[in-house]
Amino acid sequence: MKIFPCAAAALFALSQPILAQETATGDAAMPADEKAGLSISLNALDTTDNGCKLTFLVENNLSAPIDSLQAEVALFDTEGVVDRLTMLDFLSLPAGKMRVRQFELPGAGCDALGGLLLNDLKVCEVAGADCMAELETGSKAGIPFDG
């Protein structure tokens, strides 16, 4: 009967809830089948003749379209010092859709950029939703984009 205590312990362990792991931004990870209401992800950085081109993937999973979305973004240099604040206009976003938006930052190339922070959503025109409460940020571009 030595197997019974082991089996009982295993059954107990399997019946406990599995906790979400922390992501790099410190937020609890969402289950795979549940998406953020509003997701803004830095997808790519490309140095151009004029400076640095930022490419974002924006996904509106809110129940209504966003008529206008404008974000104040802090740009950090490679030492972690705020270089500047800029406004990015993500335009309108249909409900349940993804859009790609690109912005050209004049001046230095992308290698001078150490990270971005979505400091505030200055405009988010959508019926029945709190955009900041529904917001998730991320990056696939090799530098952080936090919110």
Coordinates of N, CA, C and O in Angstrom, one line a residue:
M1 N 0.8 -1.2 0.0 CA 0.0 0.0 0.0 C 0.8 1.3 0.0 O 0.4 2.3 0.3
K2 N 2.1 1.2 -0.3 CA 3.0 2.3 -0.4 C 2.7 3.2 -1.6 O 3.0 4.3 -1.7
I3 N 2.1 2.6 -2.6 CA 1.7 3.3 -3.8 C 0.6 4.3 -3.6 O 0.6 5.4 -4.1
F4 N -0.3 4.0 -2.7 CA -1.5 4.9 -2.4 C -1.1 6.3 -2.0 O -1.6 7.2 -2.6
P5 N -0.2 6.5 -1.0 CA 0.1 7.8 -0.7 C 0.8 8.6 -1.8 O 0.5 9.8 -2.0
C6 N 1.6 8.0 -2.6 CA 2.2 8.6 -3.8 C 1.1 9.0 -4.8 O 1.1 10.1 -5.3
A7 N 0.2 8.1 -5.0 CA -0.9 8.4 -6.0 C -1.8 9.5 -5.5 O -2.2 10.4 -6.2
A8 N -2.1 9.5 -4.2 CA -2.9 10.6 -3.6 C -2.2 11.9 -3.7 O -2.8 12.9 -4.1
A9 N -0.9 11.9 -3.5 CA -0.2 13.2 -3.6 C -0.2 13.7 -5.0 O -0.3 14.9 -5.3
A10 N 0.0 12.8 -6.0 CA 0.0 13.2 -7.4 C -1.3 13.7 -7.8 O -1.4 14.7 -8.5
L11 N -2.4 13.0 -7.4 CA -3.8 13.5 -7.7 C -4.0 14.9 -7.1 O -4.6 15.7 -7.8
F12 N -3.6 15.1 -5.9 CA -3.7 16.4 -5.3 C -3.0 17.5 -6.1 O -3.5 18.5 -6.3
A13 N -1.8 17.2 -6.4 CA -1.0 18.1 -7.2 C -1.6 18.5 -8.5 O -1.6 19.6 -9.0
L14 N -2.2 17.5 -9.2 CA -2.8 17.7 -10.5 C -4.1 18.5 -10.4 O -4.6 19.1 -11.3
S15 N -4.7 18.5 -9.2 CA -6.0 19.2 -9.1 C -5.8 20.6 -8.7 O -6.8 21.4 -8.7
Q16 N -4.6 21.1 -8.4 CA -4.4 22.5 -8.0 C -4.3 23.4 -9.3 O -3.9 22.9 -10.3
P17 N -4.8 24.6 -9.2 CA -4.7 25.5 -10.3 C -3.3 25.8 -10.7 O -2.4 25.9 -9.9
I18 N -3.0 26.0 -12.0 CA -1.7 26.3 -12.5 C -1.7 27.9 -12.6 O -2.6 28.5 -13.3
L19 N -0.7 28.5 -12.0 CA -0.6 29.9 -12.0 C 0.1 30.4 -13.2 O 1.0 29.8 -13.7
A20 N -0.3 31.5 -13.8 CA 0.3 32.1 -14.9 C 1.7 32.6 -14.6 O 1.9 33.1 -13.4
Q21 N 2.6 32.5 -15.5 CA 4.0 32.9 -15.2 C 4.0 34.4 -15.6 O 3.3 34.9 -16.3
E22 N 5.0 35.1 -14.9 CA 5.2 36.5 -15.2 C 5.9 36.7 -16.5 O 6.7 35.9 -16.9
T23 N 5.5 37.7 -17.3 CA 6.1 38.1 -18.5 C 7.3 39.0 -18.3 O 7.4 39.5 -17.1
A24 N 8.0 39.4 -19.3 CA 9.2 40.3 -19.1 C 8.7 41.6 -18.7 O 9.5 42.4 -18.0
T25 N 7.5 42.0 -18.9 CA 7.0 43.4 -18.5 C 6.5 43.3 -17.1 O 6.0 44.4 -16.6
G26 N 6.4 42.2 -16.5 CA 5.9 42.1 -15.1 C 4.4 41.8 -15.0 O 3.9 41.7 -13.9
D27 N 3.7 41.7 -16.1 CA 2.3 41.5 -16.1 C 2.1 40.0 -16.1 O 2.8 39.2 -16.7
A28 N 1.0 39.5 -15.6 CA 0.6 38.1 -15.6 C 0.3 37.7 -17.1 O -0.4 38.5 -17.8
A29 N 0.8 36.6 -17.5 CA 0.5 36.2 -18.9 C -1.0 35.8 -19.1 O -1.6 35.3 -18.2
M30 N -1.5 36.2 -20.2 CA -2.9 35.8 -20.5 C -3.0 34.4 -21.0 O -2.1 34.0 -21.7
P31 N -4.1 33.7 -20.7 CA -4.3 32.4 -21.3 C -4.3 32.5 -22.8 O -4.6 33.6 -23.4
A32 N -3.8 31.5 -23.5 CA -3.7 31.5 -25.0 C -5.0 31.9 -25.7 O -5.0 32.5 -26.7
D33 N -6.1 31.5 -25.1 CA -7.4 31.7 -25.8 C -8.0 33.1 -25.4 O -9.1 33.4 -25.9
E34 N -7.4 33.9 -24.6 CA -7.9 35.2 -24.1 C -6.9 36.2 -24.6 O -5.7 36.2 -24.2
K35 N -7.4 37.2 -25.4 CA -6.5 38.2 -25.9 C -6.8 39.5 -25.2 O -7.9 39.8 -24.7
A36 N -5.8 40.4 -25.1 CA -5.9 41.7 -24.5 C -7.0 42.5 -25.4 O -7.1 42.3 -26.6
G37 N -7.6 43.4 -24.7 CA -8.6 44.2 -25.4 C -8.0 45.1 -26.4 O -8.5 45.3 -27.5
L38 N -6.8 45.6 -26.1 CA -6.0 46.5 -27.0 C -4.6 46.1 -26.9 O -4.0 46.2 -25.8
S39 N -4.0 45.7 -28.0 CA -2.6 45.3 -28.0 C -1.8 46.2 -29.0 O -2.2 46.3 -30.1
I40 N -0.7 46.7 -28.5 CA 0.2 47.5 -29.3 C 1.6 46.9 -29.1 O 2.2 46.9 -28.0
S41 N 2.2 46.4 -30.2 CA 3.5 45.7 -30.2 C 4.4 46.3 -31.1 O 4.1 46.5 -32.3
L42 N 5.6 46.6 -30.6 CA 6.7 47.1 -31.5 C 7.2 45.8 -32.3 O 7.7 44.9 -31.7
N43 N 7.0 45.8 -33.6 CA 7.3 44.7 -34.4 C 8.6 44.7 -35.1 O 9.3 43.6 -35.2
A44 N 9.1 45.9 -35.5 CA 10.4 46.0 -36.2 C 10.9 47.4 -36.1 O 10.2 48.3 -35.9
L45 N 12.3 47.4 -36.2 CA 13.0 48.7 -36.3 C 13.8 48.6 -37.6 O 14.5 47.6 -37.8
D46 N 13.8 49.7 -38.4 CA 14.6 49.8 -39.6 C 15.3 51.1 -39.7 O 14.6 52.2 -39.7
T47 N 16.6 51.1 -39.8 CA 17.3 52.4 -40.0 C 17.2 52.8 -41.4 O 17.4 52.0 -42.3
T48 N 16.8 54.1 -41.6 CA 16.6 54.6 -43.0 C 17.6 55.8 -43.2 O 18.3 56.2 -42.2
D49 N 17.5 56.4 -44.3 CA 18.3 57.6 -44.6 C 17.9 58.8 -43.7 O 18.7 59.6 -43.4
N50 N 16.7 58.8 -43.2 CA 16.2 59.9 -42.4 C 16.3 59.6 -40.9 O 16.1 60.6 -40.1
G51 N 16.5 58.4 -40.5 CA 16.5 58.1 -39.1 C 16.1 56.7 -38.8 O 16.7 55.7 -39.3
C52 N 15.1 56.5 -38.0 CA 14.6 55.2 -37.6 C 13.1 55.0 -37.9 O 12.3 55.8 -37.4
K53 N 12.8 53.9 -38.6 CA 11.4 53.6 -38.9 C 10.9 52.6 -37.9 O 11.5 51.5 -37.7
L54 N 9.9 52.9 -37.1 CA 9.3 52.0 -36.2 C 8.0 51.3 -36.8 O 7.2 52.0 -37.4
T55 N 7.9 50.0 -36.7 CA 6.7 49.3 -37.2 C 6.0 48.7 -36.0 O 6.6 47.9 -35.3
F56 N 4.7 49.0 -35.9 CA 3.9 48.5 -34.8 C 2.8 47.6 -35.4 O 2.3 47.8 -36.5
L57 N 2.5 46.6 -34.6 CA 1.3 45.7 -34.9 C 0.3 46.1 -33.8 O 0.6 46.0 -32.6
V58 N -0.9 46.6 -34.2 CA -1.9 47.0 -33.3 C -3.2 46.1 -33.5 O -3.6 45.9 -34.6
E59 N -3.7 45.6 -32.4 CA -4.8 44.7 -32.4 C -5.9 45.2 -31.5 O -5.7 45.4 -30.3
N60 N -7.1 45.5 -32.1 CA -8.3 45.9 -31.3 C -9.2 44.8 -31.1 O -9.9 44.4 -32.0
N61 N -9.2 44.2 -29.9 CA -10.1 43.1 -29.5 C -11.2 43.6 -28.6 O -11.8 42.9 -27.9
L62 N -11.4 45.0 -28.6 CA -12.5 45.5 -27.8 C -13.8 45.2 -28.6 O -13.8 44.8 -29.7
S63 N -14.9 45.5 -27.9 CA -16.2 45.2 -28.6 C -16.7 46.3 -29.5 O -17.7 46.1 -30.2
A64 N -15.9 47.3 -29.7 CA -16.3 48.4 -30.6 C -15.0 49.0 -31.3 O -13.9 48.8 -30.8
P65 N -15.3 49.6 -32.5 CA -14.1 50.2 -33.2 C -13.5 51.4 -32.4 O -14.2 52.0 -31.6
I66 N -12.3 51.6 -32.6 CA -11.6 52.8 -32.0 C -11.6 53.8 -33.1 O -11.0 53.6 -34.2
D67 N -12.2 54.9 -32.9 CA -12.3 56.0 -33.9 C -11.0 56.8 -34.1 O -10.6 57.2 -35.1
S68 N -10.3 56.9 -32.9 CA -9.0 57.6 -33.0 C -8.1 57.1 -31.8 O -8.7 57.0 -30.7
L69 N -6.9 56.8 -32.0 CA -5.9 56.4 -31.0 C -4.6 57.1 -31.1 O -3.9 57.0 -32.2
Q70 N -4.3 57.9 -30.1 CA -3.0 58.7 -30.1 C -2.3 58.4 -28.8 O -2.9 58.5 -27.7
A71 N -1.0 58.0 -28.9 CA -0.2 57.7 -27.7 C 1.0 58.6 -27.6 O 1.6 58.9 -28.6
E72 N 1.3 59.0 -26.3 CA 2.5 59.7 -26.0 C 3.5 58.6 -25.7 O 3.3 57.8 -24.8
V73 N 4.6 58.6 -26.4 CA 5.7 57.5 -26.2 C 7.0 58.2 -25.8 O 7.4 59.2 -26.5
A74 N 7.6 57.7 -24.8 CA 8.9 58.1 -24.4 C 10.0 57.2 -25.1 O 9.8 56.0 -25.1
L75 N 11.0 57.9 -25.6 CA 12.1 57.2 -26.3 C 13.3 57.2 -25.4 O 13.7 58.3 -25.0
F76 N 13.9 56.1 -25.2 CA 15.1 56.0 -24.3 C 16.3 55.7 -25.2 O 16.2 54.9 -26.2
D77 N 17.4 56.3 -24.8 CA 18.7 55.9 -25.5 C 19.2 54.6 -25.0 O 18.6 54.0 -24.1
T78 N 20.4 54.2 -25.4 CA 20.9 52.9 -25.0 C 21.4 52.9 -23.6 O 21.6 51.8 -23.0
E79 N 21.5 54.1 -23.0 CA 21.9 54.2 -21.6 C 20.7 54.2 -20.6 O 20.9 54.3 -19.4
G80 N 19.5 54.1 -21.2 CA 18.3 54.2 -20.4 C 17.8 55.6 -20.0 O 16.9 55.7 -19.2
V81 N 18.4 56.6 -20.7 CA 18.0 58.0 -20.4 C 16.9 58.4 -21.4 O 17.0 58.1 -22.6
V82 N 15.9 59.1 -21.0 CA 14.9 59.6 -21.9 C 15.5 60.6 -22.9 O 16.1 61.6 -22.5
D83 N 15.3 60.2 -24.1 CA 15.8 61.1 -25.2 C 14.8 62.1 -25.6 O 15.1 63.3 -25.8
R84 N 13.5 61.7 -25.7 CA 12.4 62.6 -26.0 C 11.1 61.9 -25.9 O 11.0 60.7 -25.7
L85 N 10.0 62.8 -25.9 CA 8.6 62.3 -25.9 C 8.1 62.6 -27.3 O 8.4 63.7 -27.8
T86 N 7.3 61.7 -27.8 CA 6.7 61.9 -29.1 C 5.3 61.4 -29.1 O 4.9 60.6 -28.3
M87 N 4.4 62.0 -30.0 CA 3.1 61.5 -30.1 C 3.0 60.6 -31.4 O 3.5 61.0 -32.4
L88 N 2.4 59.5 -31.2 CA 2.1 58.6 -32.3 C 0.6 58.5 -32.6 O -0.1 58.1 -31.6
D89 N 0.2 58.7 -33.8 CA -1.2 58.6 -34.1 C -1.5 57.3 -34.9 O -1.1 57.1 -36.0
F90 N -2.1 56.4 -34.2 CA -2.4 55.1 -34.7 C -3.7 55.1 -35.5 O -4.1 54.0 -36.0
L91 N -4.3 56.2 -35.7 CA -5.5 56.4 -36.5 C -6.7 55.6 -36.0 O -6.8 55.4 -34.8
S92 N -7.6 55.1 -36.8 CA -8.8 54.4 -36.4 C -8.4 52.9 -36.5 O -7.6 52.4 -37.3
L93 N -9.1 52.1 -35.7 CA -8.9 50.6 -35.6 C -10.2 49.9 -35.5 O -11.0 50.1 -34.6
P94 N -10.6 49.1 -36.6 CA -11.9 48.4 -36.5 C -11.8 47.3 -35.4 O -10.8 46.8 -35.0
A95 N -13.0 47.1 -34.8 CA -13.1 46.0 -33.8 C -12.7 44.7 -34.3 O -13.1 44.3 -35.5
G96 N -12.0 43.9 -33.6 CA -11.6 42.6 -34.0 C -10.6 42.5 -35.1 O -10.5 41.4 -35.7
K97 N -9.9 43.5 -35.4 CA -8.9 43.5 -36.5 C -7.5 43.9 -36.0 O -7.3 44.6 -35.0
M98 N -6.5 43.6 -36.8 CA -5.1 44.0 -36.6 C -4.8 45.0 -37.7 O -5.3 44.8 -38.8
R99 N -3.9 45.9 -37.4 CA -3.4 46.8 -38.3 C -1.9 47.0 -38.1 O -1.4 46.9 -37.0
V100 N -1.1 47.3 -39.2 CA 0.3 47.7 -39.1 C 0.4 49.2 -39.3 O -0.2 49.7 -40.2
R101 N 1.1 49.8 -38.4 CA 1.3 51.3 -38.4 C 2.8 51.5 -38.4 O 3.6 50.9 -37.6
Q102 N 3.3 52.4 -39.2 CA 4.7 52.8 -39.3 C 4.9 54.2 -39.0 O 4.1 55.1 -39.4
F103 N 6.0 54.6 -38.3 CA 6.4 55.9 -37.9 C 7.9 56.1 -38.2 O 8.7 55.3 -37.8
E104 N 8.2 57.3 -38.8 CA 9.6 57.6 -39.0 C 10.1 58.6 -38.0 O 9.5 59.6 -37.8
L105 N 11.1 58.2 -37.3 CA 11.8 59.1 -36.3 C 13.0 59.7 -36.9 O 14.0 59.1 -37.1
P106 N 12.9 61.0 -37.2 CA 14.1 61.7 -37.8 C 15.3 61.8 -36.8 O 15.1 61.8 -35.6
G107 N 16.4 61.8 -37.4 CA 17.6 61.9 -36.5 C 18.5 60.7 -36.6 O 18.7 60.1 -37.7
A108 N 18.9 60.2 -35.4 CA 19.8 59.0 -35.4 C 19.2 57.8 -35.8 O 18.0 57.6 -35.8
G109 N 20.0 56.8 -36.2 CA 19.5 55.5 -36.6 C 19.0 54.7 -35.4 O 19.0 55.1 -34.2
C110 N 18.4 53.5 -35.7 CA 17.8 52.7 -34.7 C 18.7 52.2 -33.6 O 18.3 51.9 -32.5
D111 N 20.0 52.1 -33.9 CA 21.0 51.6 -33.0 C 21.1 52.5 -31.8 O 21.7 52.1 -30.7
A112 N 20.7 53.8 -31.9 CA 20.8 54.7 -30.8 C 19.5 54.6 -29.8 O 19.5 55.2 -28.8
L113 N 18.6 53.8 -30.2 CA 17.3 53.6 -29.5 C 17.5 52.4 -28.5 O 17.8 51.3 -29.0
G114 N 17.2 52.6 -27.2 CA 17.4 51.5 -26.2 C 16.1 51.0 -25.7 O 16.0 49.9 -25.2
G115 N 15.0 51.7 -25.9 CA 13.7 51.2 -25.5 C 12.6 52.3 -25.6 O 12.9 53.5 -25.9
L116 N 11.3 51.9 -25.5 CA 10.2 52.8 -25.6 C 9.3 52.5 -24.5 O 9.2 51.4 -24.0
L117 N 8.6 53.5 -24.0 CA 7.5 53.4 -23.0 C 6.3 54.1 -23.5 O 6.3 55.3 -23.8
L118 N 5.2 53.4 -23.5 CA 3.9 54.1 -23.8 C 3.5 54.8 -22.5 O 3.1 54.2 -21.6
N119 N 3.8 56.1 -22.5 CA 3.6 56.9 -21.4 C 2.2 57.2 -21.0 O 1.8 57.2 -19.9
D120 N 1.4 57.4 -22.1 CA 0.0 57.7 -21.9 C -0.8 57.6 -23.2 O -0.2 57.8 -24.3
L121 N -2.0 57.2 -23.1 CA -2.9 57.3 -24.3 C -3.7 58.6 -24.2 O -4.5 58.8 -23.4
K122 N -3.3 59.6 -25.0 CA -3.8 60.9 -25.0 C -5.2 60.9 -25.6 O -6.1 61.7 -25.1
V123 N -5.4 60.1 -26.6 CA -6.8 60.0 -27.3 C -7.1 58.6 -27.5 O -6.2 57.8 -28.1
C124 N -8.2 58.1 -27.0 CA -8.7 56.8 -27.4 C -10.2 56.9 -27.4 O -10.9 56.8 -26.4
E125 N -10.7 57.1 -28.6 CA -12.2 57.3 -28.8 C -12.8 56.0 -29.2 O -12.8 55.5 -30.3
V126 N -13.4 55.3 -28.1 CA -14.1 54.1 -28.3 C -15.2 54.0 -27.3 O -15.1 54.5 -26.1
A127 N -16.4 53.5 -27.7 CA -17.5 53.4 -26.8 C -17.4 52.3 -25.8 O -17.1 51.2 -26.2
G128 N -17.6 52.6 -24.5 CA -17.7 51.6 -23.5 C -16.5 50.9 -23.1 O -16.5 49.8 -22.6
A129 N -15.3 51.5 -23.3 CA -14.1 50.8 -22.9 C -13.0 51.8 -22.3 O -13.0 52.9 -22.7
D130 N -12.3 51.3 -21.4 CA -11.1 52.1 -20.8 C -9.9 51.5 -21.5 O -9.4 50.5 -21.1
C131 N -9.4 52.3 -22.4 CA -8.2 51.8 -23.3 C -7.0 51.5 -22.4 O -6.4 50.5 -22.7
M132 N -6.7 52.3 -21.4 CA -5.5 52.0 -20.6 C -5.6 50.8 -19.8 O -4.7 50.0 -19.7
A133 N -6.8 50.5 -19.3 CA -7.1 49.3 -18.5 C -7.0 48.1 -19.4 O -6.7 47.0 -18.9
E134 N -7.3 48.2 -20.7 CA -7.4 47.1 -21.6 C -6.1 46.9 -22.4 O -5.9 46.0 -23.2
L135 N -5.1 47.8 -22.1 CA -3.9 47.8 -23.0 C -2.8 46.8 -22.6 O -2.6 46.6 -21.4
E136 N -2.2 46.2 -23.6 CA -1.1 45.3 -23.4 C 0.0 45.7 -24.5 O -0.4 45.9 -25.6
T137 N 1.2 45.9 -24.0 CA 2.3 46.3 -24.9 C 3.3 45.1 -25.0 O 3.3 44.3 -24.1
G138 N 4.1 45.1 -26.0 CA 5.2 44.1 -26.2 C 6.1 44.5 -27.3 O 5.9 45.5 -28.0
S139 N 7.1 43.7 -27.5 CA 8.1 44.0 -28.5 C 8.7 42.7 -29.1 O 9.0 41.8 -28.3
K140 N 8.9 42.7 -30.4 CA 9.6 41.6 -31.1 C 10.8 42.2 -31.8 O 11.4 41.6 -32.6
A141 N 11.1 43.5 -31.5 CA 12.1 44.2 -32.2 C 13.5 44.3 -31.6 O 14.4 45.0 -32.0
G142 N 13.7 43.6 -30.5 CA 15.0 43.5 -29.9 C 15.2 44.6 -28.8 O 16.3 44.6 -28.2
I143 N 14.3 45.5 -28.6 CA 14.3 46.5 -27.5 C 13.0 46.5 -26.8 O 12.0 46.1 -27.5
P144 N 12.9 46.8 -25.6 CA 11.6 46.8 -24.9 C 10.7 47.9 -25.3 O 11.1 49.0 -25.7
F145 N 9.4 47.5 -25.3 CA 8.3 48.5 -25.4 C 7.3 48.2 -24.3 O 6.6 47.2 -24.4
D146 N 7.4 49.0 -23.3 CA 6.5 48.8 -22.1 C 5.4 49.8 -22.1 O 5.4 50.8 -22.7
G147 N 4.4 49.5 -21.3 CA 3.2 50.4 -21.1 C 2.8 50.4 -19.8 O 2.1 50.5 -19.0

